[in-house]
Every structure is written in C-alpha cells, then in structure tokens.
Short mmCIF file of C-alpha atoms in Angstrom, two decimals:
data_model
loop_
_atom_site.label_atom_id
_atom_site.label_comp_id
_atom_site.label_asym_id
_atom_site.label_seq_id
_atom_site.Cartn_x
_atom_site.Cartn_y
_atom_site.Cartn_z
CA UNK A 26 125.95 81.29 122.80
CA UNK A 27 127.45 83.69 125.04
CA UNK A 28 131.42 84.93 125.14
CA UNK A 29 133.60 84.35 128.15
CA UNK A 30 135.76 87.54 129.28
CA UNK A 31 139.14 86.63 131.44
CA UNK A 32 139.14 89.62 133.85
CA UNK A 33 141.77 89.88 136.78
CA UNK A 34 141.39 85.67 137.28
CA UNK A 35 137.63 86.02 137.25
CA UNK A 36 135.79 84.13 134.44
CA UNK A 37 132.31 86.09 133.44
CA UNK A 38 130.05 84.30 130.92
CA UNK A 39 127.59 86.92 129.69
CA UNK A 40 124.08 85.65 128.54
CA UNK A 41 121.15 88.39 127.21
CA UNK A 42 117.56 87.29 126.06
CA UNK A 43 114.78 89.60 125.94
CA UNK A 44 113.00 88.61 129.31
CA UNK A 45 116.60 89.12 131.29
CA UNK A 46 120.18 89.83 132.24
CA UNK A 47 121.91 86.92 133.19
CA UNK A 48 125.38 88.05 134.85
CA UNK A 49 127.31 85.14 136.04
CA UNK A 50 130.71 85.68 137.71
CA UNK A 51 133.06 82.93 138.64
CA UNK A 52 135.61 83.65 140.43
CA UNK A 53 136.96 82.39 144.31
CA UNK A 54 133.26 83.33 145.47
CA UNK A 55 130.11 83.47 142.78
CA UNK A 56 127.24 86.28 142.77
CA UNK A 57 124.51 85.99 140.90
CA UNK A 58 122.65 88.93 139.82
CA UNK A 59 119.06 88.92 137.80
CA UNK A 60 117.94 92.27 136.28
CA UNK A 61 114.39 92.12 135.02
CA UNK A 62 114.12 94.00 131.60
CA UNK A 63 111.63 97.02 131.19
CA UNK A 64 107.74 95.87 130.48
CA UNK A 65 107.04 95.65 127.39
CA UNK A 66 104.28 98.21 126.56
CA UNK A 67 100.83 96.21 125.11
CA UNK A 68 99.92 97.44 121.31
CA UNK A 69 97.03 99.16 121.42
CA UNK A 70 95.72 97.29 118.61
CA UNK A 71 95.92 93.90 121.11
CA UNK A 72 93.97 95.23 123.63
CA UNK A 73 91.48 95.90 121.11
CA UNK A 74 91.49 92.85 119.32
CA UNK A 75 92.94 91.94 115.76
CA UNK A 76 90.13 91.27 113.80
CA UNK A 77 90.19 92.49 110.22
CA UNK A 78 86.65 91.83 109.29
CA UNK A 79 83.87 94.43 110.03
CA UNK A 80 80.55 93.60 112.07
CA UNK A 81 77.67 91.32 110.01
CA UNK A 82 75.06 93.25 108.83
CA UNK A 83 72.17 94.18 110.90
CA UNK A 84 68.74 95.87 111.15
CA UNK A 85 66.48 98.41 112.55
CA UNK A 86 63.54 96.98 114.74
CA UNK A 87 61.41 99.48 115.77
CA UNK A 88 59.91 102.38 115.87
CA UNK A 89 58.71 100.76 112.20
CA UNK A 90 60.16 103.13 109.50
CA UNK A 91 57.30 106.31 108.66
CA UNK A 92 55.88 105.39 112.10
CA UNK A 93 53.86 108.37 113.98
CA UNK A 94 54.22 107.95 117.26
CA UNK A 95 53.41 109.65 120.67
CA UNK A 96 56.06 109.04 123.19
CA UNK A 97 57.99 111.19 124.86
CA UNK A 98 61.16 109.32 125.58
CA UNK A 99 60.49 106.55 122.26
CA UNK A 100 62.68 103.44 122.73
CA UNK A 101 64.63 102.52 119.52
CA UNK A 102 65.42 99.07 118.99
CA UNK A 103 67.61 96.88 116.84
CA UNK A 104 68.84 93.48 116.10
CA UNK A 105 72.40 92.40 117.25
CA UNK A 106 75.43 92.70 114.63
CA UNK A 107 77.97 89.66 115.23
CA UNK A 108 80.98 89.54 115.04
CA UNK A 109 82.85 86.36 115.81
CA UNK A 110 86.76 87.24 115.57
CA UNK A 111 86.94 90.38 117.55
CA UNK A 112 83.47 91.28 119.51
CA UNK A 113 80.43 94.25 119.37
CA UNK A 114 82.51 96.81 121.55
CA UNK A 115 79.20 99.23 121.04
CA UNK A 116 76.34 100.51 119.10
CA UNK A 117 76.03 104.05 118.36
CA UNK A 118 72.95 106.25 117.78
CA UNK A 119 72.54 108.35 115.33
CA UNK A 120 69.54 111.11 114.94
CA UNK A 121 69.42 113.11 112.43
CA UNK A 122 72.98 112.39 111.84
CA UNK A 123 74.21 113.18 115.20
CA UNK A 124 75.50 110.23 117.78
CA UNK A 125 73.29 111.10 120.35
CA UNK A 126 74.62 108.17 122.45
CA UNK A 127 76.42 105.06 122.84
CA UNK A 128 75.37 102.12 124.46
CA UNK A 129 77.29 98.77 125.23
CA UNK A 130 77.64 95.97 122.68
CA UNK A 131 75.27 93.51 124.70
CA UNK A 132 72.55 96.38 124.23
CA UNK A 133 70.36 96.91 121.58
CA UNK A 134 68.02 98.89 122.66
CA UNK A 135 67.96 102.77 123.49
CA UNK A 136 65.74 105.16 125.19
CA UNK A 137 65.33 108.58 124.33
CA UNK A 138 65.52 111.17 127.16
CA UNK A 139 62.43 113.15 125.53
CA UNK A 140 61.60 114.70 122.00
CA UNK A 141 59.47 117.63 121.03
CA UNK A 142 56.99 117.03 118.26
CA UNK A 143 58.82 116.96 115.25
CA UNK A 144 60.11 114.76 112.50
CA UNK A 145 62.77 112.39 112.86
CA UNK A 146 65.63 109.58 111.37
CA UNK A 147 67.70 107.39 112.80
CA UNK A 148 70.49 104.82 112.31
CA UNK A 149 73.05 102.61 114.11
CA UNK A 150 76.36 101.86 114.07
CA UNK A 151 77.72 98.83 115.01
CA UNK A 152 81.50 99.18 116.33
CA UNK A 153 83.43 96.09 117.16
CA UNK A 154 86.46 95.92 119.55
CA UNK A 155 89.56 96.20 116.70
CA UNK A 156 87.44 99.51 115.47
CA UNK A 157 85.72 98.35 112.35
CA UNK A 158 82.73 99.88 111.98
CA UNK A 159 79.36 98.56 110.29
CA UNK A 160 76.21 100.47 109.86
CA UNK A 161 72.56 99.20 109.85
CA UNK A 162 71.10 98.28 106.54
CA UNK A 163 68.68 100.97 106.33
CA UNK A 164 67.81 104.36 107.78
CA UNK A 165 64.23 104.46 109.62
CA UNK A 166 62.07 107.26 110.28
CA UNK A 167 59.43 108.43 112.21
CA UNK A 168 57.01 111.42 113.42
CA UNK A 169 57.03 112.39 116.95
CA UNK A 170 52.80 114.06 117.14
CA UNK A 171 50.63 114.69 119.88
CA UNK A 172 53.15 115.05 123.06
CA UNK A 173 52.23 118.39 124.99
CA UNK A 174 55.06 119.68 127.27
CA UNK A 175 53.79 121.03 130.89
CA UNK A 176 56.51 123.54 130.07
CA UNK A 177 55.43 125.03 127.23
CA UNK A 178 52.29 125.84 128.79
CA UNK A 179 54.15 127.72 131.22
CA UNK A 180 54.62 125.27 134.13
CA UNK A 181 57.41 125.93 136.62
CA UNK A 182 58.18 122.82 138.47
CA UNK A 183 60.41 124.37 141.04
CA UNK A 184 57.91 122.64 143.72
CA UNK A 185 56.84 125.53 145.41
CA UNK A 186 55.06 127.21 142.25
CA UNK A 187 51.81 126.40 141.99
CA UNK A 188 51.62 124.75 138.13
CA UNK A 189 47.76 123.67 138.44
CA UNK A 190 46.85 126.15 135.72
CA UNK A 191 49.54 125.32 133.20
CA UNK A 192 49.06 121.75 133.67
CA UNK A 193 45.10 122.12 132.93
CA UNK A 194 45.54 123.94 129.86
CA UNK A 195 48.13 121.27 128.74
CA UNK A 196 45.19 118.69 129.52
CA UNK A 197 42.91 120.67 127.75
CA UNK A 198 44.63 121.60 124.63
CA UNK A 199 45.51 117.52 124.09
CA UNK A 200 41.83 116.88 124.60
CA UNK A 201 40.87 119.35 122.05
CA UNK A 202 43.12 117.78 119.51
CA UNK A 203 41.30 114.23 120.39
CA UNK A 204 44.12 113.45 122.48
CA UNK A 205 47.04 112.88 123.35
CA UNK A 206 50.30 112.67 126.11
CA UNK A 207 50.99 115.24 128.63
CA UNK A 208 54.49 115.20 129.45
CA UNK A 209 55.67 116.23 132.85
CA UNK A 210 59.33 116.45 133.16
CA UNK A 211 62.53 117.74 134.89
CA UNK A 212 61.23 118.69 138.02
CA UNK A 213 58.47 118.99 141.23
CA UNK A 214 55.20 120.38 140.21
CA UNK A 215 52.98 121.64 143.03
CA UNK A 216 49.62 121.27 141.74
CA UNK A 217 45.73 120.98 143.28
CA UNK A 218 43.18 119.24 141.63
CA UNK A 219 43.21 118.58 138.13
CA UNK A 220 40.75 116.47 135.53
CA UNK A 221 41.57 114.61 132.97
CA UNK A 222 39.63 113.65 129.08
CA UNK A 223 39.50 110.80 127.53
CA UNK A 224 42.17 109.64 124.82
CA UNK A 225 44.56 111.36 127.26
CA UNK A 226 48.51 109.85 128.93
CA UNK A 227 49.33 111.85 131.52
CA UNK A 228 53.22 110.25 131.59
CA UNK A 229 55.35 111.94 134.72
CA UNK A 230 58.37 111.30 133.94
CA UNK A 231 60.90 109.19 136.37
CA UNK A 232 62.74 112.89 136.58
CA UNK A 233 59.58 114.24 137.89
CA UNK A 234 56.87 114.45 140.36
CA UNK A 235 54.05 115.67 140.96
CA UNK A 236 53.05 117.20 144.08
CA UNK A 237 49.59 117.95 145.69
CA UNK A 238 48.57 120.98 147.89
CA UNK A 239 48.41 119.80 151.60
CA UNK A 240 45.31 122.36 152.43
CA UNK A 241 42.22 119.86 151.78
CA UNK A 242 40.30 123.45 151.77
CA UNK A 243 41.89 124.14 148.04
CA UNK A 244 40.45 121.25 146.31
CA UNK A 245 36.87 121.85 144.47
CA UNK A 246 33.93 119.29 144.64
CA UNK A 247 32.90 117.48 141.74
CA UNK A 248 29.51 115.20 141.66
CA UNK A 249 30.44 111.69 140.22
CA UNK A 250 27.59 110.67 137.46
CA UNK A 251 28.20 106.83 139.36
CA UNK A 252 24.69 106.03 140.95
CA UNK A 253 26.97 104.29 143.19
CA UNK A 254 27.96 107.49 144.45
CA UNK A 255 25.54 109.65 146.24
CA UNK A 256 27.61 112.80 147.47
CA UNK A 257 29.89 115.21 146.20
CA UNK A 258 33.91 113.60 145.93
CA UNK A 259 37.42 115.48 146.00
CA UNK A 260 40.49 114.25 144.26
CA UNK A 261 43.79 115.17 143.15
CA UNK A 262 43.66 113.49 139.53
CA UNK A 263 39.59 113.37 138.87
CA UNK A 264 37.90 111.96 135.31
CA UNK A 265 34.33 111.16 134.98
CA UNK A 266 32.56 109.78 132.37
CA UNK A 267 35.56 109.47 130.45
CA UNK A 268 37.38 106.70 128.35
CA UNK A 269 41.24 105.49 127.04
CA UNK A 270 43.07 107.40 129.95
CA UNK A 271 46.92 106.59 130.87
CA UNK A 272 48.90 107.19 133.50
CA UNK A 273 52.67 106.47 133.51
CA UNK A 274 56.36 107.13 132.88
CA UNK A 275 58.02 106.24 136.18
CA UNK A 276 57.82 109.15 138.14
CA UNK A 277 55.82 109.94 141.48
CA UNK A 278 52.83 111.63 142.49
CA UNK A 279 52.73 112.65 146.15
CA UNK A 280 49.20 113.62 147.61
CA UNK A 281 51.40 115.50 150.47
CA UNK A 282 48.42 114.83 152.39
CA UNK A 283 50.46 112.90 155.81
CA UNK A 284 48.22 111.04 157.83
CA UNK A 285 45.40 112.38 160.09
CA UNK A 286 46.41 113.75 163.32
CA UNK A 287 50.21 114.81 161.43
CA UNK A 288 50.80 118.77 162.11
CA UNK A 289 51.35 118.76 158.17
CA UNK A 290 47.73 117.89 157.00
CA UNK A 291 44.91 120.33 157.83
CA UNK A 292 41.60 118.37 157.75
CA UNK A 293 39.95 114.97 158.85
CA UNK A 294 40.23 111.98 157.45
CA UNK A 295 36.15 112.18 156.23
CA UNK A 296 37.00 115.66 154.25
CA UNK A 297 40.51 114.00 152.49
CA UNK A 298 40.46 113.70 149.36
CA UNK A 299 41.33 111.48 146.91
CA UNK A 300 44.51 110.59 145.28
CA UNK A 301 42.48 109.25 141.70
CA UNK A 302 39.30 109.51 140.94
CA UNK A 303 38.96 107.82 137.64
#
C-alpha cells in the first residue's frame, strides 16, 4: 500500500516498486510523471552461467602418447568434455606446462605454429562458461625428430637473398640421416634449382614461399635416367631416380618465370624450365 499526503488541497498517493516511480497528483488538474529506475547491473556470474558442476572427463587423441613424430606444425587432438548445465567456454593447451593457446569450446583440435626437434608433453584443459575447470585424464607425450629448419642452415628468406645453398645443404643433411622434412618458414626464399632424395618432405609453410630465379641462364642441366627422355631437362625442384618424396604445408612456390614474350622472363619458351621434375 502506499500513504496519501494532504498538501495545500492536493491529494498525492505515493507508490515505489523496484522497476519505477509512480507519482500521482490529484489535484484541480492531474500530471503524471514516470521515472525509470537505474539498470540494474548483470552479475557477472549470470553472464557466465551458474553451473556448479565441472566439465566430464575427457581424453587425449592424438599425437598417441611416446609418439616420434616429424611435423613441423603437429596437430594435437582431443575428445570433447560436456558439460550440460553451463557449456565448454574453451580448451586450453598446455606444453610443457605452459598455455600456449586457447581455442573455442566447439574446437578440439590445435595446430602448432612449428617446433624444433626436441622432446615434448602436453595436456588440456577444459573450461566451461561459470569457470570450472577440468583437465584431461592423462598427460601425452611425444618426440619431435627429423625436421631440418632452412634457417638453421643459414637461409635468409628476405626474397632478394639468394638461399639456394642453404636450402641444398638442408636437403642434403635430411638425406644423409635417411630422411626427413625440410621446413621452410617465415618468409620469401629466392632460390634456383634445387634436387631433392628420397625419404624427403619438403613442407613450405603457408607463411612462406618459395621463389625461383627469373634468368633461365642460372639453372644447370641434368640428364633424366627416363628412356622416355632423350635430352638434357631444367627444373626448379628436380629428383631422379628417387622414391617417398613430399611436398606440402600450404605455402607457394613461384617459378617467377612470366610468360614468353613478358619483359620479366629472359629466354624462350623451348629453353624454360621446369617447375618439378620428379
């Protein structure tokens, strides 16, 4: 109920609830006025949701625990946590006990944006929207062997370097080991002819690309041991005789040769050479 004032002949009911101020007057003439109360600011905790119960229990997919692997950028997968009351708000992953990143809680999946040779473990955390917090059921590990860095073999990859050298002796040295992946990375790598071995992934990287010399005069012959061939070939990427060879990753390789006649290539379209010759 609400308490009626006499003021000056004028009869004022007053009535307060917590959407509004109701101010009536009655008098000779009646005004109404409506004053909307403040917002009420949302509790964090709503936005959030109000679940009390952590994520279900989940595991870890793959790389299979003591793995050895060769992959640059590995992709690390899991099975989903649910969580009925409240919602996955993310997964975070952990390497070598650092988050290394978070991804969304439709996602279970994450790719690595490149590791060195090396020894590594991982877990998950599961983190649904009122902030409980459930971690896999195991830690996995794996080893990261055979991945052989352009850089470390002194490549440049500012695109106007020329990296042919470093990238053969990257080739080379992962050959002599029986194999393995070249990693190109992080940049443009002006290059001329290079060969590859067998047992060999050449993975350019979707950050990368590699770049051929548009002078056809700076790539070397080679004689194919193919009886189909009967003349000496040039190409950019060249393997003969050779088995178990990968190319991938994502990135782009760019003959830079143009197209006959273009002021940028210097030769004829019978002296080009190849893009692959594999």
């Amino acid at each position: 109920g609400g308490r009626i004032i006499f003021i000056e002949g004028m009869i004022m009911t007053r009535r307060k609830s917590a959407a509004m101020l109701l101010i009536v007057l009655l008098s000779a003439s009646v005004s109404v006025a409506l004053l909307q109360a403040p917002p009420v600011a949302a509790d964090s905790q709503s936005e959030r949701g109000s679940g009390n119960t952590s994520p279900l229990t989940f595991n870890l997919l793959s790389p299979e625990n003591g793995a050895t692997i060769s992959d640059p950028e590995p992709t690390l997968e899991w099975g989903a946590s649910p969580d009925a009351e409240s919602g996955i708000d993310h997964y975070e992953i952990w390497i070598d006990d650092n988050n290394v990143d978070n991804v969304s809680g439709g996602t279970t999946s994450w790719t690595s944006g490149g590791l060195s040779d090396g020894s590594y473990s991982w877990y998950v955390m599961a983190v649904d929207r009122a902030g409980n917090e459930t971690q896999s059921t195991s830690t996995f590990s794996f080893i990261q062997q055979g991945v052989f860095d352009v850089f470390d073999y002194g490549a440049v990859g500012d695109g106007s370097t020329l990296d042919t050298n470093a990238i053969q002796a990257t080739i080379d040295d992962a050959c002599a080991a029986g194999g393995g992946t070249v990693f190109l990375h992080d940049g443009v790598f002006y290059s001329r002819d290079i060969t590859l071995g067998s047992n060999i992934t050449f993975y350019i990287d979707e950050t990368a690309t590699l770049k051929g010399d548009g002078d056809n005069a700076n790539y070397s012959y080679f004689t194919s041991s193919s009886p189909l061939v009967g003349r000496q070939q040039r190409a950019f990427i060249f393997a003969d005789n050779e088995e178990n060879i990968k190319i991938e990753g994502g990135g782009t390789i760019d003959g830079n040769g143009g197209n006959v006649g273009e002021s940028g290539w210097k030769g004829t379209e019978a002296t080009r050479p190849m893009l692959f010759w594999l």
